[in-house]
PDB file of C-alpha atoms in Angstrom:
ATOM      1  CA  UNK A   1      16.273  52.982  60.904  1.00 95.00           C
ATOM      2  CA  UNK A   2      14.166  50.634  58.778  1.00 96.00           C
ATOM      3  CA  UNK A   3      16.423  49.168  56.125  1.00 98.00           C
ATOM      4  CA  UNK A   4      16.519  46.444  53.477  1.00 98.00           C
ATOM      5  CA  UNK A   5      19.944  45.439  52.181  1.00 98.00           C
ATOM      6  CA  UNK A   6      20.121  43.143  49.176  1.00 98.00           C
ATOM      7  CA  UNK A   7      22.862  40.778  48.087  1.00 98.00           C
ATOM      8  CA  UNK A   8      25.266  41.639  45.303  1.00 98.00           C
ATOM      9  CA  UNK A   9      25.042  41.265  41.550  1.00 98.00           C
ATOM     10  CA  UNK A  10      24.979  37.781  40.036  1.00 98.00           C
ATOM     11  CA  UNK A  11      26.309  36.674  36.649  1.00 98.00           C
ATOM     12  CA  UNK A  12      24.986  33.278  35.599  1.00 98.00           C
ATOM     13  CA  UNK A  13      24.573  31.000  32.610  1.00 98.00           C
ATOM     14  CA  UNK A  14      21.215  29.727  31.331  1.00 98.00           C
ATOM     15  CA  UNK A  15      20.076  26.687  33.290  1.00 98.00           C
ATOM     16  CA  UNK A  16      21.967  27.649  36.449  1.00 98.00           C
ATOM     17  CA  UNK A  17      20.321  28.357  39.790  1.00 98.00           C
ATOM     18  CA  UNK A  18      20.627  31.436  41.971  1.00 98.00           C
ATOM     19  CA  UNK A  19      19.232  32.694  45.268  1.00 98.00           C
ATOM     20  CA  UNK A  20      19.332  36.407  46.066  1.00 98.00           C
ATOM     21  CA  UNK A  21      18.672  37.809  49.508  1.00 98.00           C
ATOM     22  CA  UNK A  22      17.144  40.805  51.259  1.00 98.00           C
ATOM     23  CA  UNK A  23      18.267  41.454  54.838  1.00 98.00           C
ATOM     24  CA  UNK A  24      15.769  43.453  56.908  1.00 98.00           C
ATOM     25  CA  UNK A  25      16.520  45.483  60.008  1.00 97.00           C
ATOM     26  CA  UNK A  26      15.016  48.177  62.198  1.00 96.00           C
ATOM     27  CA  UNK A  27      11.456  46.856  62.470  1.00 97.00           C
ATOM     28  CA  UNK A  28       9.394  43.819  63.452  1.00 96.00           C
ATOM     29  CA  UNK A  29      10.239  41.459  60.584  1.00 97.00           C
ATOM     30  CA  UNK A  30       7.398  39.001  61.223  1.00 96.00           C
ATOM     31  CA  UNK A  31       4.542  41.475  60.847  1.00 95.00           C
ATOM     32  CA  UNK A  32       5.154  43.141  57.483  1.00 97.00           C
ATOM     33  CA  UNK A  33       4.900  41.610  54.019  1.00 97.00           C
ATOM     34  CA  UNK A  34       8.034  41.595  51.865  1.00 98.00           C
ATOM     35  CA  UNK A  35       7.462  41.921  48.127  1.00 98.00           C
ATOM     36  CA  UNK A  36       9.783  41.242  45.206  1.00 98.00           C
ATOM     37  CA  UNK A  37       9.649  43.479  42.128  1.00 98.00           C
ATOM     38  CA  UNK A  38      11.315  42.940  38.745  1.00 98.00           C
ATOM     39  CA  UNK A  39      12.596  45.666  36.466  1.00 98.00           C
ATOM     40  CA  UNK A  40      13.903  44.460  33.116  1.00 98.00           C
ATOM     41  CA  UNK A  41      16.410  46.714  31.291  1.00 96.00           C
ATOM     42  CA  UNK A  42      14.720  49.955  30.297  1.00 96.00           C
ATOM     43  CA  UNK A  43      11.315  48.685  31.406  1.00 98.00           C
ATOM     44  CA  UNK A  44       8.809  49.277  34.188  1.00 98.00           C
ATOM     45  CA  UNK A  45       8.178  47.715  37.573  1.00 98.00           C
ATOM     46  CA  UNK A  46       6.468  44.312  37.859  1.00 98.00           C
ATOM     47  CA  UNK A  47       5.162  42.857  41.123  1.00 98.00           C
ATOM     48  CA  UNK A  48       6.391  39.262  41.295  1.00 98.00           C
ATOM     49  CA  UNK A  49       5.020  38.121  44.614  1.00 97.00           C
ATOM     50  CA  UNK A  50       5.140  38.608  48.336  1.00 97.00           C
ATOM     51  CA  UNK A  51       5.558  36.725  51.582  1.00 97.00           C
ATOM     52  CA  UNK A  52       4.301  37.270  55.117  1.00 97.00           C
ATOM     53  CA  UNK A  53       7.239  36.272  57.309  1.00 97.00           C
ATOM     54  CA  UNK A  54       5.040  35.515  60.313  1.00 95.00           C
ATOM     55  CA  UNK A  55       3.571  32.407  58.670  1.00 95.00           C
ATOM     56  CA  UNK A  56       5.555  32.241  55.393  1.00 95.00           C
ATOM     57  CA  UNK A  57       2.360  32.445  53.332  1.00 95.00           C
ATOM     58  CA  UNK A  58       3.330  33.502  49.823  1.00 96.00           C
ATOM     59  CA  UNK A  59       1.477  34.994  46.862  1.00 95.00           C
ATOM     60  CA  UNK A  60       2.753  35.062  43.304  1.00 97.00           C
ATOM     61  CA  UNK A  61       1.802  36.954  40.197  1.00 96.00           C
ATOM     62  CA  UNK A  62       0.547  34.482  37.575  1.00 95.00           C
ATOM     63  CA  UNK A  63       3.478  35.594  35.398  1.00 96.00           C
ATOM     64  CA  UNK A  64       5.994  34.360  37.959  1.00 98.00           C
ATOM     65  CA  UNK A  65       4.252  31.414  39.661  1.00 97.00           C
ATOM     66  CA  UNK A  66       6.319  28.284  39.078  1.00 96.00           C
ATOM     67  CA  UNK A  67       9.273  30.341  37.797  1.00 97.00           C
ATOM     68  CA  UNK A  68      10.638  31.559  41.141  1.00 98.00           C
ATOM     69  CA  UNK A  69      10.337  30.743  44.834  1.00 98.00           C
ATOM     70  CA  UNK A  70      10.018  33.321  47.595  1.00 98.00           C
ATOM     71  CA  UNK A  71      11.036  32.310  51.105  1.00 98.00           C
ATOM     72  CA  UNK A  72      12.226  33.747  54.410  1.00 98.00           C
ATOM     73  CA  UNK A  73      14.534  32.812  57.262  1.00 98.00           C
ATOM     74  CA  UNK A  74      12.997  34.502  60.298  1.00 97.00           C
ATOM     75  CA  UNK A  75      16.010  33.711  62.481  1.00 97.00           C
ATOM     76  CA  UNK A  76      18.133  36.103  60.422  1.00 98.00           C
ATOM     77  CA  UNK A  77      15.307  38.412  59.218  1.00 98.00           C
ATOM     78  CA  UNK A  78      16.109  37.708  55.580  1.00 98.00           C
ATOM     79  CA  UNK A  79      13.901  37.118  52.555  1.00 98.00           C
ATOM     80  CA  UNK A  80      14.999  35.242  49.450  1.00 98.00           C
ATOM     81  CA  UNK A  81      14.170  34.958  45.764  1.00 98.00           C
ATOM     82  CA  UNK A  82      15.284  31.710  44.167  1.00 98.00           C
ATOM     83  CA  UNK A  83      15.508  30.374  40.623  1.00 98.00           C
ATOM     84  CA  UNK A  84      16.338  26.728  39.849  1.00 98.00           C
ATOM     85  CA  UNK A  85      16.891  27.170  36.121  1.00 97.00           C
ATOM     86  CA  UNK A  86      17.622  30.657  34.831  1.00 98.00           C
ATOM     87  CA  UNK A  87      16.828  31.918  31.340  1.00 98.00           C
ATOM     88  CA  UNK A  88      18.361  34.846  29.490  1.00 98.00           C
ATOM     89  CA  UNK A  89      15.017  36.609  29.844  1.00 97.00           C
ATOM     90  CA  UNK A  90      15.481  36.639  33.647  1.00 98.00           C
ATOM     91  CA  UNK A  91      18.159  39.314  33.211  1.00 98.00           C
ATOM     92  CA  UNK A  92      16.869  42.246  35.259  1.00 98.00           C
ATOM     93  CA  UNK A  93      17.160  44.253  38.424  1.00 98.00           C
ATOM     94  CA  UNK A  94      15.251  42.715  41.316  1.00 98.00           C
ATOM     95  CA  UNK A  95      14.066  44.820  44.248  1.00 98.00           C
ATOM     96  CA  UNK A  96      12.687  43.760  47.595  1.00 98.00           C
ATOM     97  CA  UNK A  97      10.383  46.111  49.450  1.00 98.00           C
ATOM     98  CA  UNK A  98       8.606  46.058  52.787  1.00 98.00           C
ATOM     99  CA  UNK A  99       4.879  46.562  52.568  1.00 95.00           C
ATOM    100  CA  UNK A 100       3.884  48.944  55.327  1.00 91.00           C
ATOM    101  CA  UNK A 101       0.438  47.415  55.769  1.00 90.00           C
ATOM    102  CA  UNK A 102      -1.991  45.118  53.934  1.00 90.00           C
ATOM    103  CA  UNK A 103      -2.858  46.802  50.647  1.00 90.00           C
ATOM    104  CA  UNK A 104      -0.636  49.739  51.419  1.00 93.00           C
ATOM    105  CA  UNK A 105       2.628  51.187  50.197  1.00 96.00           C
ATOM    106  CA  UNK A 106       6.090  49.742  49.768  1.00 97.00           C
ATOM    107  CA  UNK A 107       8.603  51.394  52.070  1.00 97.00           C
ATOM    108  CA  UNK A 108      11.504  51.106  52.159  1.00 98.00           C
ATOM    109  CA  UNK A 109      12.961  49.433  49.105  1.00 98.00           C
ATOM    110  CA  UNK A 110      16.214  47.540  48.884  1.00 98.00           C
ATOM    111  CA  UNK A 111      18.978  48.888  46.667  1.00 98.00           C
ATOM    112  CA  UNK A 112      18.290  46.269  44.009  1.00 98.00           C
ATOM    113  CA  UNK A 113      20.182  43.197  42.787  1.00 98.00           C
ATOM    114  CA  UNK A 114      21.191  42.811  39.159  1.00 98.00           C
ATOM    115  CA  UNK A 115      20.909  39.282  37.833  1.00 98.00           C
ATOM    116  CA  UNK A 116      22.589  38.810  34.445  1.00 98.00           C
ATOM    117  CA  UNK A 117      22.038  35.587  32.540  1.00 98.00           C
ATOM    118  CA  UNK A 118      24.075  34.959  29.428  1.00 97.00           C
ATOM    119  CA  UNK A 119      25.809  32.068  27.753  1.00 96.00           C
TER     120      UNK A 119
ATOM    121  CA  UNK B   1      -6.994  41.178  37.717  1.00 89.00           C
ATOM    122  CA  UNK B   2      -7.125  44.884  36.880  1.00 97.00           C
ATOM    123  CA  UNK B   3      -4.537  46.979  35.047  1.00 98.00           C
ATOM    124  CA  UNK B   4      -3.313  50.518  35.697  1.00 98.00           C
ATOM    125  CA  UNK B   5      -2.672  52.666  32.619  1.00 98.00           C
ATOM    126  CA  UNK B   6      -0.406  55.722  32.648  1.00 98.00           C
ATOM    127  CA  UNK B   7       0.739  58.031  29.864  1.00 98.00           C
ATOM    128  CA  UNK B   8       4.129  57.003  28.560  1.00 98.00           C
ATOM    129  CA  UNK B   9       5.603  60.474  28.969  1.00 98.00           C
ATOM    130  CA  UNK B  10       4.774  64.039  29.977  1.00 98.00           C
ATOM    131  CA  UNK B  11       6.795  67.208  29.813  1.00 98.00           C
ATOM    132  CA  UNK B  12       6.425  70.635  31.361  1.00 97.00           C
ATOM    133  CA  UNK B  13       8.494  73.706  32.114  1.00 97.00           C
ATOM    134  CA  UNK B  14      10.098  74.554  35.451  1.00 98.00           C
ATOM    135  CA  UNK B  15       7.735  76.316  37.832  1.00 98.00           C
ATOM    136  CA  UNK B  16       4.628  74.937  36.133  1.00 98.00           C
ATOM    137  CA  UNK B  17       2.238  72.212  37.322  1.00 98.00           C
ATOM    138  CA  UNK B  18       1.995  68.733  35.844  1.00 98.00           C
ATOM    139  CA  UNK B  19      -0.645  66.060  36.407  1.00 98.00           C
ATOM    140  CA  UNK B  20       0.102  62.380  35.767  1.00 98.00           C
ATOM    141  CA  UNK B  21      -2.907  60.088  35.444  1.00 98.00           C
ATOM    142  CA  UNK B  22      -3.379  56.422  36.329  1.00 98.00           C
ATOM    143  CA  UNK B  23      -6.573  54.766  35.098  1.00 98.00           C
ATOM    144  CA  UNK B  24      -7.839  51.500  36.537  1.00 98.00           C
ATOM    145  CA  UNK B  25      -9.228  49.044  33.973  1.00 98.00           C
ATOM    146  CA  UNK B  26     -11.846  47.284  36.108  1.00 97.00           C
ATOM    147  CA  UNK B  27     -13.242  47.656  39.586  1.00 97.00           C
ATOM    148  CA  UNK B  28     -13.389  50.971  41.397  1.00 97.00           C
ATOM    149  CA  UNK B  29     -10.259  53.093  41.837  1.00 98.00           C
ATOM    150  CA  UNK B  30     -11.555  53.765  45.354  1.00 97.00           C
ATOM    151  CA  UNK B  31     -11.624  50.072  46.291  1.00 97.00           C
ATOM    152  CA  UNK B  32      -7.908  49.807  46.993  1.00 97.00           C
ATOM    153  CA  UNK B  33      -5.287  52.382  47.938  1.00 97.00           C
ATOM    154  CA  UNK B  34      -3.139  53.929  45.213  1.00 98.00           C
ATOM    155  CA  UNK B  35       0.504  54.776  45.719  1.00 98.00           C
ATOM    156  CA  UNK B  36       2.952  56.759  43.565  1.00 98.00           C
ATOM    157  CA  UNK B  37       6.690  56.088  43.309  1.00 98.00           C
ATOM    158  CA  UNK B  38       9.471  58.203  41.871  1.00 98.00           C
ATOM    159  CA  UNK B  39      12.443  56.453  40.295  1.00 98.00           C
ATOM    160  CA  UNK B  40      15.516  58.337  39.168  1.00 97.00           C
ATOM    161  CA  UNK B  41      18.013  56.626  36.828  1.00 95.00           C
ATOM    162  CA  UNK B  42      20.180  54.125  38.670  1.00 95.00           C
ATOM    163  CA  UNK B  43      18.152  54.329  41.895  1.00 97.00           C
ATOM    164  CA  UNK B  44      15.484  52.329  43.667  1.00 98.00           C
ATOM    165  CA  UNK B  45      11.901  53.613  43.583  1.00 98.00           C
ATOM    166  CA  UNK B  46      10.796  55.780  46.497  1.00 98.00           C
ATOM    167  CA  UNK B  47       7.245  56.656  47.473  1.00 98.00           C
ATOM    168  CA  UNK B  48       5.977  60.200  46.926  1.00 98.00           C
ATOM    169  CA  UNK B  49       2.295  59.487  47.691  1.00 98.00           C
ATOM    170  CA  UNK B  50       0.732  56.639  49.667  1.00 98.00           C
ATOM    171  CA  UNK B  51      -2.850  55.640  50.425  1.00 97.00           C
ATOM    172  CA  UNK B  52      -4.294  57.817  47.638  1.00 98.00           C
ATOM    173  CA  UNK B  53      -3.316  61.227  48.999  1.00 98.00           C
ATOM    174  CA  UNK B  54      -0.871  60.913  51.881  1.00 97.00           C
ATOM    175  CA  UNK B  55       2.592  62.437  51.568  1.00 97.00           C
ATOM    176  CA  UNK B  56       5.608  60.874  53.290  1.00 97.00           C
ATOM    177  CA  UNK B  57       7.331  63.280  55.631  1.00 96.00           C
ATOM    178  CA  UNK B  58      10.402  63.621  53.384  1.00 94.00           C
ATOM    179  CA  UNK B  59       8.400  64.616  50.294  1.00 97.00           C
ATOM    180  CA  UNK B  60       7.748  68.336  49.666  1.00 97.00           C
ATOM    181  CA  UNK B  61       4.136  69.480  49.675  1.00 95.00           C
ATOM    182  CA  UNK B  62       4.486  70.316  45.972  1.00 98.00           C
ATOM    183  CA  UNK B  63       3.471  66.673  45.484  1.00 98.00           C
ATOM    184  CA  UNK B  64      -0.168  65.697  45.955  1.00 98.00           C
ATOM    185  CA  UNK B  65      -2.394  62.753  45.073  1.00 98.00           C
ATOM    186  CA  UNK B  66      -6.083  62.324  44.406  1.00 98.00           C
ATOM    187  CA  UNK B  67      -8.604  59.867  43.014  1.00 98.00           C
ATOM    188  CA  UNK B  68     -11.641  60.507  40.796  1.00 98.00           C
ATOM    189  CA  UNK B  69     -14.252  57.783  40.848  1.00 97.00           C
ATOM    190  CA  UNK B  70     -16.132  59.240  37.855  1.00 97.00           C
ATOM    191  CA  UNK B  71     -13.162  58.585  35.577  1.00 98.00           C
ATOM    192  CA  UNK B  72     -11.779  55.730  37.685  1.00 98.00           C
ATOM    193  CA  UNK B  73      -8.463  57.521  37.713  1.00 98.00           C
ATOM    194  CA  UNK B  74      -5.825  58.404  40.268  1.00 98.00           C
ATOM    195  CA  UNK B  75      -3.684  61.482  39.687  1.00 98.00           C
ATOM    196  CA  UNK B  76      -0.302  62.703  40.862  1.00 98.00           C
ATOM    197  CA  UNK B  77       0.049  66.481  40.797  1.00 98.00           C
ATOM    198  CA  UNK B  78       3.451  68.150  41.024  1.00 98.00           C
ATOM    199  CA  UNK B  79       3.385  71.926  41.329  1.00 98.00           C
ATOM    200  CA  UNK B  80       6.287  74.383  41.104  1.00 98.00           C
ATOM    201  CA  UNK B  81       8.179  71.911  38.929  1.00 98.00           C
ATOM    202  CA  UNK B  82      11.912  71.696  39.476  1.00 98.00           C
ATOM    203  CA  UNK B  83      14.497  70.068  37.244  1.00 97.00           C
ATOM    204  CA  UNK B  84      15.169  67.663  40.126  1.00 96.00           C
ATOM    205  CA  UNK B  85      11.630  66.261  39.665  1.00 98.00           C
ATOM    206  CA  UNK B  86      12.656  64.775  36.331  1.00 98.00           C
ATOM    207  CA  UNK B  87      12.237  61.014  36.806  1.00 98.00           C
ATOM    208  CA  UNK B  88       9.987  58.044  36.073  1.00 98.00           C
ATOM    209  CA  UNK B  89       6.772  57.885  38.089  1.00 98.00           C
ATOM    210  CA  UNK B  90       4.796  54.702  38.753  1.00 98.00           C
ATOM    211  CA  UNK B  91       1.352  54.271  40.238  1.00 98.00           C
ATOM    212  CA  UNK B  92       0.675  51.107  42.222  1.00 98.00           C
ATOM    213  CA  UNK B  93      -2.284  49.450  43.862  1.00 98.00           C
ATOM    214  CA  UNK B  94      -3.148  46.025  45.253  1.00 96.00           C
ATOM    215  CA  UNK B  95      -6.161  43.815  44.752  1.00 94.00           C
ATOM    216  CA  UNK B  96      -8.317  42.568  47.617  1.00 93.00           C
ATOM    217  CA  UNK B  97      -5.904  39.649  48.128  1.00 92.00           C
ATOM    218  CA  UNK B  98      -2.957  42.046  48.421  1.00 93.00           C
ATOM    219  CA  UNK B  99      -1.494  41.153  45.030  1.00 95.00           C
ATOM    220  CA  UNK B 100       0.348  44.177  43.713  1.00 97.00           C
ATOM    221  CA  UNK B 101      -0.265  45.946  40.414  1.00 98.00           C
ATOM    222  CA  UNK B 102       1.986  48.630  38.904  1.00 98.00           C
ATOM    223  CA  UNK B 103       1.194  51.043  36.141  1.00 98.00           C
ATOM    224  CA  UNK B 104       3.535  51.079  33.177  1.00 98.00           C
ATOM    225  CA  UNK B 105       5.316  54.219  34.329  1.00 98.00           C
ATOM    226  CA  UNK B 106       5.457  57.818  33.101  1.00 98.00           C
ATOM    227  CA  UNK B 107       8.656  59.596  32.154  1.00 98.00           C
ATOM    228  CA  UNK B 108       8.530  63.199  33.363  1.00 98.00           C
ATOM    229  CA  UNK B 109      10.721  65.653  31.508  1.00 98.00           C
ATOM    230  CA  UNK B 110      11.191  69.133  32.956  1.00 98.00           C
ATOM    231  CA  UNK B 111      12.474  71.421  30.247  1.00 92.00           C
TER     232      UNK B 111
END
């Protein structure tokens, strides 16, 4: 079964760092893009960026470039989303999703990770 | 990059048919595949249509997708509406460099 399992909720203060993870299983990790998607409270889905695990080439939405870092550890088939200095406006659910093929659909999705940032 | 525009909300009665639109702001709607995702409260999104008009095996054939190049719009059609279809629906596409774009989402109410 193809599956993405994300790390648990994080509660942080502004200025702190955090790295959330997305563990993939059930398919060839190296040959499918992994995307990260933000959903702020009560809002829609926003594509943040993606990574191709085979060569770790990343793409970012202009809205998120320089704000987060996407990476992978192929040895443990896990993707990461990392912030070095959180803001209150980063409070949101974050989803990882496997992209089935270039330009194609996202399936499956992880269960989501809530990141809460408050002083 | 282009944007995808959806109606904020639609409502229809059980048993009827609803169509949710997704209009691309620039470039042809046919240039890149369009997907549709259903998201129920408290759950992750799941695909109901991929590659313009393909239905995942777990999705009932009451769901269908199409594109219209004359209006540069993709559409999700749900027939025989059921109360269980009540959810948020998002269209999604990617540009030629595989950067993703989501529509703003449409809240479907079945009443």
